[in-house]
Amino acid sequence: MTRVLRVVIAPDSFKGTASAADAAAALSAGWRAVRPDDELTQRPMADGGEGTLDALESAVPGARRVPVTVRGPGAAAAPVATHWLRLPDGTGVVELAATSGITLLDPLAPLDAHTAGFGEAIAAALDAGATRLLLGLGGSASTDGGAGALAVLGARFADATGEPVALGNRGLGALAHVDLSGLRPLPSRGALILGDVTNPLLGEHGAAAVFGPQKGADAAAVEMLERHLDRLASLVPEDVRPLAAAPGAGAAGGTGFGLLAWGAEMGGGAELVAAAVGLPAAVAGADLVITGEGRFDGQSEAGKAPTVVASLAHAAGVPTALVAGAITAEPRGFGASLALADLADSGAAAIAEPLRWLHAAGAELARTVG
């Protein structure tokens, strides 16, 4: 008689192709097609980027979406009808991907994209009485150092004539004066940044060099992005300048730096989401944990959801399997790994039908690992 296994399925979203909830459901269906009697528990994950609101909404009883319309992330972008999340304890959760995210901008505008919409959603949560903020970073379209969001919240970024500079990184090239004294105060219980990277603002590991190309920047544009971020960092108040080197300051095109300058604290997005969805309790006593994301690469070990899930499972003595659209770095800490691109024979095929290949991956793991 086949032993009944307890399997926890906790993927992040496969960005741009499948939500975390849909990915978990497809993996579960594939597993169940091979081993129908096993006990499956789905715990969709997020790390502060796309899907964070969804994960927290599903995990926290009484959470409620609050609609808000904000400026799109580019000069010609249409307004974005989106939402923030109100938790029962008065916490407001605002997700940059849902307000100023890269999926909201077509074509990409690496020099002119901005975070003003993110700031407008933060302001809406404050206006509604949020006593604490969780600010999800990730999936950004811009490299503006968070200046767009801070400008909405009361900061002034002016040129040599005293006029406000244009939104976006290009506008920072004319920056001559930064005044943060008009920033709205933090809510009474503070603000926590949910980030999935540890990059500083500047340098070879900074926002422009590492993430600029993902946002459409060529080599010349990356150089300009870096130069303008450096200008921003040199003009903020002297006591704020060291924050440019803080881990996570480079998150979301430097929005981490802007939020730190406001007074927010840096936190681990995936760790907080894992606690909120009850992942540690679900993993305890499991026989296998399956996690995943769209692309497992060199950045995945820096606090992204699959690595956090694997760490929790390892602490509980439970083996972990990884499923990713593509795997371009050694998946250390995983007992098994599958790339959808390999199952589908090409990355394009996997992207075209992600749920089909996630189902196939679940079935393959049930056959080989179960």
Short mmCIF file of C-alpha atoms in Angstrom, two decimals:
data_model
loop_
_atom_site.label_atom_id
_atom_site.label_comp_id
_atom_site.label_asym_id
_atom_site.label_seq_id
_atom_site.Cartn_x
_atom_site.Cartn_y
_atom_site.Cartn_z
CA MET A 1 0.00 0.00 0.00
CA THR A 2 1.35 3.43 -1.01
CA ARG A 3 2.03 5.71 1.92
CA VAL A 4 0.00 8.92 2.00
CA LEU A 5 2.31 11.91 1.79
CA ARG A 6 1.82 15.40 3.18
CA VAL A 7 2.96 17.87 0.54
CA VAL A 8 3.07 21.66 0.98
CA ILE A 9 3.00 23.65 -2.26
CA ALA A 10 4.24 27.21 -1.76
CA PRO A 11 5.38 28.93 -4.98
CA ASP A 12 5.84 32.61 -5.67
CA SER A 13 4.19 34.05 -8.78
CA PHE A 14 5.69 33.24 -12.17
CA LYS A 15 5.84 36.94 -12.98
CA GLY A 16 3.84 38.03 -15.98
CA THR A 17 2.52 34.52 -16.66
CA ALA A 18 0.91 32.96 -13.57
CA SER A 19 -0.08 34.21 -10.13
CA ALA A 20 1.21 32.38 -7.07
CA ALA A 21 -2.28 31.03 -6.38
CA ASP A 22 -2.69 29.76 -9.96
CA ALA A 23 0.79 28.24 -9.90
CA ALA A 24 0.05 26.43 -6.63
CA ALA A 25 -3.24 25.13 -8.01
CA ALA A 26 -1.62 23.86 -11.23
CA LEU A 27 1.22 22.13 -9.38
CA SER A 28 -1.31 20.55 -7.01
CA ALA A 29 -3.50 19.31 -9.87
CA GLY A 30 -0.50 17.76 -11.60
CA TRP A 31 0.62 16.01 -8.41
CA ARG A 32 -2.90 14.76 -7.71
CA ALA A 33 -3.19 13.33 -11.21
CA VAL A 34 -0.40 10.88 -10.29
CA ARG A 35 -0.95 10.50 -6.53
CA PRO A 36 -4.61 11.27 -5.82
CA ASP A 37 -4.60 10.18 -2.17
CA ASP A 38 -1.84 12.46 -0.88
CA GLU A 39 -2.63 15.37 1.45
CA LEU A 40 -1.82 18.63 -0.35
CA THR A 41 -1.65 22.05 1.31
CA GLN A 42 -1.37 25.18 -0.83
CA ARG A 43 0.35 28.26 0.57
CA PRO A 44 0.89 30.79 -2.27
CA MET A 45 3.90 32.97 -1.49
CA ALA A 46 5.28 36.42 -2.31
CA ASP A 47 8.38 38.39 -1.40
CA GLY A 48 7.19 41.98 -1.45
CA GLY A 49 6.78 42.17 -5.21
CA GLU A 50 3.90 41.15 -7.44
CA GLY A 51 1.33 39.04 -5.59
CA THR A 52 2.10 40.29 -2.07
CA LEU A 53 -1.36 41.80 -1.62
CA ASP A 54 -3.00 38.63 -2.90
CA ALA A 55 -1.01 36.43 -0.53
CA LEU A 56 -1.77 38.59 2.51
CA GLU A 57 -5.43 38.98 1.56
CA SER A 58 -5.88 35.21 1.39
CA ALA A 59 -3.98 34.65 4.66
CA VAL A 60 -5.38 37.35 6.95
CA PRO A 61 -9.06 37.03 7.93
CA GLY A 62 -10.83 40.36 7.61
CA ALA A 63 -8.36 41.88 5.14
CA ARG A 64 -10.12 44.23 2.74
CA ARG A 65 -9.09 45.74 -0.58
CA VAL A 66 -9.51 49.50 -0.84
CA PRO A 67 -9.78 50.80 -4.44
CA VAL A 68 -7.61 53.73 -5.53
CA THR A 69 -6.76 55.28 -8.90
CA VAL A 70 -3.21 56.58 -9.31
CA ARG A 71 -0.98 58.02 -12.00
CA GLY A 72 0.53 55.47 -14.33
CA PRO A 73 4.31 54.95 -14.14
CA GLY A 74 5.17 56.89 -17.31
CA ALA A 75 4.49 60.30 -18.78
CA ALA A 76 2.06 58.88 -21.33
CA ALA A 77 0.77 56.03 -19.17
CA ALA A 78 -2.94 55.87 -18.44
CA PRO A 79 -4.16 56.17 -14.84
CA VAL A 80 -4.05 52.88 -12.96
CA ALA A 81 -7.17 51.59 -11.21
CA THR A 82 -5.68 49.54 -8.41
CA HIS A 83 -6.04 49.02 -4.66
CA TRP A 84 -4.25 48.84 -1.35
CA LEU A 85 -5.04 46.36 1.41
CA ARG A 86 -6.41 47.26 4.84
CA LEU A 87 -5.66 44.67 7.54
CA PRO A 88 -7.90 44.40 10.63
CA ASP A 89 -5.20 45.82 12.93
CA GLY A 90 -5.05 49.09 10.99
CA THR A 91 -2.09 48.17 8.82
CA GLY A 92 -2.16 49.35 5.21
CA VAL A 93 -0.35 47.25 2.60
CA VAL A 94 0.74 49.02 -0.59
CA GLU A 95 2.37 47.13 -3.44
CA LEU A 96 4.61 49.01 -5.88
CA ALA A 97 4.06 46.41 -8.60
CA ALA A 98 0.32 47.17 -8.53
CA THR A 99 0.76 50.95 -8.70
CA SER A 100 4.01 51.78 -10.51
CA GLY A 101 4.97 48.34 -11.83
CA ILE A 102 6.77 47.34 -14.99
CA THR A 103 3.76 45.42 -16.29
CA LEU A 104 1.79 48.69 -16.32
CA LEU A 105 4.10 50.36 -18.84
CA ASP A 106 4.34 49.51 -22.54
CA PRO A 107 6.69 50.42 -24.07
CA LEU A 108 9.25 50.60 -21.29
CA ALA A 109 10.67 54.02 -20.43
CA PRO A 110 13.82 53.45 -18.34
CA LEU A 111 14.72 57.14 -18.08
CA ASP A 112 11.25 58.60 -17.56
CA ALA A 113 9.30 56.01 -15.58
CA HIS A 114 8.50 57.11 -12.03
CA THR A 115 6.97 56.09 -8.70
CA ALA A 116 4.42 58.90 -8.23
CA GLY A 117 1.51 56.43 -8.37
CA PHE A 118 3.07 54.39 -5.58
CA GLY A 119 3.27 57.56 -3.51
CA GLU A 120 -0.38 58.35 -4.24
CA ALA A 121 -1.46 54.93 -2.99
CA ILE A 122 0.64 55.39 0.16
CA ALA A 123 -0.99 58.78 0.69
CA ALA A 124 -4.43 57.23 0.24
CA ALA A 125 -3.67 54.65 2.94
CA LEU A 126 -2.46 57.42 5.29
CA ASP A 127 -5.54 59.53 4.54
CA ALA A 128 -7.71 56.53 5.41
CA GLY A 129 -6.09 56.29 8.83
CA ALA A 130 -3.58 53.46 8.40
CA THR A 131 -1.58 53.20 11.61
CA ARG A 132 1.18 51.09 10.06
CA LEU A 133 2.39 50.54 6.51
CA LEU A 134 3.79 47.47 4.80
CA LEU A 135 5.36 48.65 1.54
CA GLY A 136 5.97 45.92 -1.01
CA LEU A 137 8.85 46.61 -3.40
CA GLY A 138 9.59 44.67 -6.55
CA GLY A 139 8.53 44.64 -10.18
CA SER A 140 9.15 48.37 -10.63
CA ALA A 141 9.25 50.17 -13.97
CA SER A 142 11.46 53.02 -12.81
CA THR A 143 14.90 53.96 -11.51
CA ASP A 144 13.99 57.25 -9.86
CA GLY A 145 15.34 56.55 -6.37
CA GLY A 146 11.81 56.79 -5.02
CA ALA A 147 11.77 60.53 -5.75
CA GLY A 148 8.37 60.35 -7.44
CA ALA A 149 6.78 58.75 -4.39
CA LEU A 150 8.50 61.14 -1.97
CA ALA A 151 7.40 64.16 -4.01
CA VAL A 152 3.77 63.09 -3.60
CA LEU A 153 4.38 62.70 0.13
CA GLY A 154 5.68 66.25 0.48
CA ALA A 155 9.37 66.27 -0.45
CA ARG A 156 10.69 68.89 -2.90
CA PHE A 157 13.11 68.07 -5.70
CA ALA A 158 14.01 71.31 -7.48
CA ASP A 159 16.33 72.54 -10.20
CA ALA A 160 18.66 75.53 -9.97
CA THR A 161 15.75 77.95 -10.54
CA GLY A 162 13.71 76.41 -7.73
CA GLU A 163 11.25 74.71 -10.06
CA PRO A 164 10.30 71.04 -9.47
CA VAL A 165 12.28 68.66 -11.67
CA ALA A 166 10.45 66.35 -14.03
CA LEU A 167 9.37 62.96 -12.73
CA GLY A 168 11.64 60.03 -13.53
CA ASN A 169 15.39 59.48 -13.51
CA ARG A 170 15.97 61.88 -16.41
CA GLY A 171 14.56 64.71 -14.31
CA LEU A 172 17.10 63.98 -11.56
CA GLY A 173 19.79 65.13 -13.98
CA ALA A 174 18.64 68.73 -13.37
CA LEU A 175 18.39 68.29 -9.62
CA ALA A 176 19.99 71.06 -7.56
CA HIS A 177 18.04 71.11 -4.26
CA VAL A 178 16.39 68.41 -2.15
CA ASP A 179 14.11 69.35 0.74
CA LEU A 180 12.67 66.50 2.80
CA SER A 181 11.33 68.70 5.59
CA GLY A 182 7.80 68.71 4.18
CA LEU A 183 7.43 64.93 4.12
CA ARG A 184 4.30 63.60 5.77
CA PRO A 185 5.04 61.90 9.08
CA LEU A 186 5.17 58.14 9.21
CA PRO A 187 2.08 56.47 10.67
CA SER A 188 2.10 55.95 14.42
CA ARG A 189 3.31 52.33 14.18
CA GLY A 190 5.86 53.03 11.46
CA ALA A 191 6.45 51.68 7.97
CA LEU A 192 8.19 48.45 6.99
CA ILE A 193 9.69 47.87 3.55
CA LEU A 194 9.05 44.40 2.15
CA GLY A 195 11.98 43.83 -0.16
CA ASP A 196 13.50 40.80 -1.85
CA VAL A 197 16.97 42.18 -2.68
CA THR A 198 19.95 43.46 -0.69
CA ASN A 199 21.50 45.67 -3.38
CA PRO A 200 22.75 49.16 -2.43
CA LEU A 201 21.67 52.22 -4.38
CA LEU A 202 24.89 52.78 -6.33
CA GLY A 203 27.80 50.89 -7.86
CA GLU A 204 28.26 47.65 -9.73
CA HIS A 205 25.66 45.93 -7.54
CA GLY A 206 23.34 48.95 -7.44
CA ALA A 207 19.94 49.75 -8.84
CA ALA A 208 21.05 51.01 -12.26
CA ALA A 209 23.73 48.42 -13.02
CA VAL A 210 21.79 45.36 -11.91
CA PHE A 211 18.16 46.22 -12.63
CA GLY A 212 18.36 48.94 -15.29
CA PRO A 213 18.71 46.50 -18.21
CA GLN A 214 15.58 44.64 -17.04
CA LYS A 215 13.70 47.93 -17.46
CA GLY A 216 14.87 48.54 -21.00
CA ALA A 217 18.09 50.48 -20.37
CA ASP A 218 21.04 49.98 -22.73
CA ALA A 219 24.63 50.58 -21.62
CA ALA A 220 24.45 54.34 -22.21
CA ALA A 221 21.16 54.62 -20.36
CA VAL A 222 22.51 52.58 -17.43
CA GLU A 223 25.40 55.04 -17.15
CA MET A 224 22.94 57.96 -17.09
CA LEU A 225 20.70 56.24 -14.54
CA GLU A 226 23.69 55.71 -12.26
CA ARG A 227 24.91 59.28 -12.64
CA HIS A 228 21.51 60.72 -11.79
CA LEU A 229 21.00 58.44 -8.79
CA ASP A 230 24.42 59.52 -7.53
CA ARG A 231 23.31 63.14 -7.92
CA LEU A 232 20.21 62.43 -5.85
CA ALA A 233 22.24 60.71 -3.14
CA SER A 234 24.70 63.62 -2.96
CA LEU A 235 21.96 66.24 -2.52
CA VAL A 236 19.83 64.68 0.22
CA PRO A 237 20.52 65.87 3.79
CA GLU A 238 23.92 64.80 5.08
CA ASP A 239 22.49 62.42 7.67
CA VAL A 240 20.52 60.60 4.94
CA ARG A 241 23.41 60.07 2.51
CA PRO A 242 24.83 56.94 4.21
CA LEU A 243 21.52 55.18 3.55
CA ALA A 244 22.56 54.84 -0.10
CA ALA A 245 24.88 52.02 0.99
CA ALA A 246 22.25 50.23 3.09
CA PRO A 247 21.23 46.72 2.00
CA GLY A 248 18.03 47.04 -0.02
CA ALA A 249 18.49 50.73 -0.87
CA GLY A 250 18.68 49.72 -4.53
CA ALA A 251 15.42 47.81 -4.46
CA ALA A 252 12.82 48.82 -7.03
CA GLY A 253 15.05 51.25 -8.87
CA GLY A 254 16.25 52.86 -5.66
CA THR A 255 12.79 53.23 -4.13
CA GLY A 256 14.24 51.44 -1.13
CA PHE A 257 16.57 54.41 -0.65
CA GLY A 258 13.71 56.88 -0.88
CA LEU A 259 11.63 55.02 1.69
CA LEU A 260 14.60 54.68 4.05
CA ALA A 261 15.12 58.43 3.72
CA TRP A 262 11.48 58.89 4.78
CA GLY A 263 12.16 56.81 7.89
CA ALA A 264 10.77 53.42 6.90
CA GLU A 265 12.61 50.31 8.08
CA MET A 266 13.86 47.51 5.86
CA GLY A 267 12.32 44.07 6.37
CA GLY A 268 12.33 40.71 4.64
CA GLY A 269 9.31 40.46 2.40
CA ALA A 270 9.26 36.70 1.98
CA GLU A 271 9.80 36.05 5.69
CA LEU A 272 6.86 38.26 6.65
CA VAL A 273 4.57 36.74 4.02
CA ALA A 274 5.59 33.23 5.09
CA ALA A 275 4.61 34.02 8.67
CA ALA A 276 1.33 35.62 7.57
CA VAL A 277 0.24 32.63 5.49
CA GLY A 278 1.15 30.17 8.25
CA LEU A 279 3.89 28.47 6.29
CA PRO A 280 6.04 27.40 9.27
CA ALA A 281 3.10 25.50 10.80
CA ALA A 282 2.16 23.97 7.45
CA VAL A 283 5.73 22.77 6.84
CA ALA A 284 6.03 21.13 10.28
CA GLY A 285 5.41 17.44 9.78
CA ALA A 286 5.27 17.61 5.97
CA ASP A 287 7.01 15.02 3.82
CA LEU A 288 7.85 17.42 0.98
CA VAL A 289 7.68 21.12 0.19
CA ILE A 290 7.42 22.37 -3.40
CA THR A 291 8.26 25.99 -4.16
CA GLY A 292 9.11 27.98 -7.25
CA GLU A 293 9.24 31.23 -9.23
CA GLY A 294 9.46 32.39 -12.82
CA ARG A 295 13.24 32.57 -12.99
CA PHE A 296 15.69 31.12 -10.49
CA ASP A 297 18.96 33.00 -10.91
CA GLY A 298 21.84 34.52 -8.99
CA GLN A 299 19.51 36.93 -7.20
CA SER A 300 17.22 34.20 -5.91
CA GLU A 301 19.40 33.42 -2.91
CA ALA A 302 19.09 37.00 -1.64
CA GLY A 303 15.84 36.62 0.26
CA LYS A 304 13.52 35.65 -2.57
CA ALA A 305 10.56 33.43 -1.80
CA PRO A 306 11.89 30.00 -2.92
CA THR A 307 15.04 30.37 -0.84
CA VAL A 308 13.06 31.46 2.23
CA VAL A 309 10.66 28.54 1.78
CA ALA A 310 13.57 26.11 1.41
CA SER A 311 15.20 27.52 4.55
CA LEU A 312 12.02 26.99 6.57
CA ALA A 313 11.71 23.45 5.25
CA HIS A 314 15.36 22.68 5.97
CA ALA A 315 14.93 23.89 9.56
CA ALA A 316 12.02 21.46 9.90
CA GLY A 317 13.97 18.61 8.31
CA VAL A 318 11.72 18.50 5.24
CA PRO A 319 13.09 18.10 1.69
CA THR A 320 12.25 20.81 -0.84
CA ALA A 321 11.72 20.69 -4.60
CA LEU A 322 12.09 23.72 -6.87
CA VAL A 323 10.05 24.45 -9.98
CA ALA A 324 10.98 27.50 -12.06
CA GLY A 325 10.31 28.75 -15.54
CA ALA A 326 14.07 28.84 -16.07
CA ILE A 327 16.95 27.87 -13.80
CA THR A 328 20.19 29.75 -14.49
CA ALA A 329 21.97 29.32 -11.15
CA GLU A 330 22.85 26.26 -9.10
CA PRO A 331 19.72 25.48 -7.02
CA ARG A 332 21.54 24.79 -3.76
CA GLY A 333 19.44 23.54 -0.88
CA PHE A 334 16.87 21.78 -3.04
CA GLY A 335 16.55 18.02 -3.26
CA ALA A 336 15.04 18.23 -6.75
CA SER A 337 14.56 20.92 -9.37
CA LEU A 338 12.61 21.25 -12.61
CA ALA A 339 12.68 24.01 -15.23
CA LEU A 340 9.48 24.50 -17.22
CA ALA A 341 11.60 25.53 -20.19
CA ASP A 342 13.15 22.05 -20.20
CA LEU A 343 9.79 20.28 -19.87
CA ALA A 344 8.32 22.36 -22.70
CA ASP A 345 11.52 22.15 -24.83
CA SER A 346 11.76 25.96 -24.94
CA GLY A 347 11.29 28.99 -22.77
CA ALA A 348 8.82 30.47 -25.26
CA ALA A 349 6.59 27.41 -25.07
CA ALA A 350 6.67 27.46 -21.27
CA ILE A 351 5.73 31.15 -21.20
CA ALA A 352 2.91 30.61 -23.69
CA GLU A 353 1.24 27.90 -21.55
CA PRO A 354 2.58 28.24 -18.00
CA LEU A 355 -0.28 26.43 -16.25
CA ARG A 356 -0.01 23.45 -18.59
CA TRP A 357 3.68 23.06 -17.82
CA LEU A 358 3.24 23.71 -14.11
CA HIS A 359 0.70 20.85 -14.14
CA ALA A 360 3.28 18.72 -15.94
CA ALA A 361 5.92 19.66 -13.38
CA GLY A 362 3.64 18.66 -10.50
CA ALA A 363 3.00 15.30 -12.15
CA GLU A 364 6.70 14.74 -12.83
CA LEU A 365 7.61 15.47 -9.20
CA ALA A 366 4.89 13.09 -8.00
CA ARG A 367 6.40 10.35 -10.15
CA THR A 368 10.05 10.98 -9.31
CA VAL A 369 10.06 12.43 -5.79
CA GLY A 370 6.85 11.03 -4.35
#
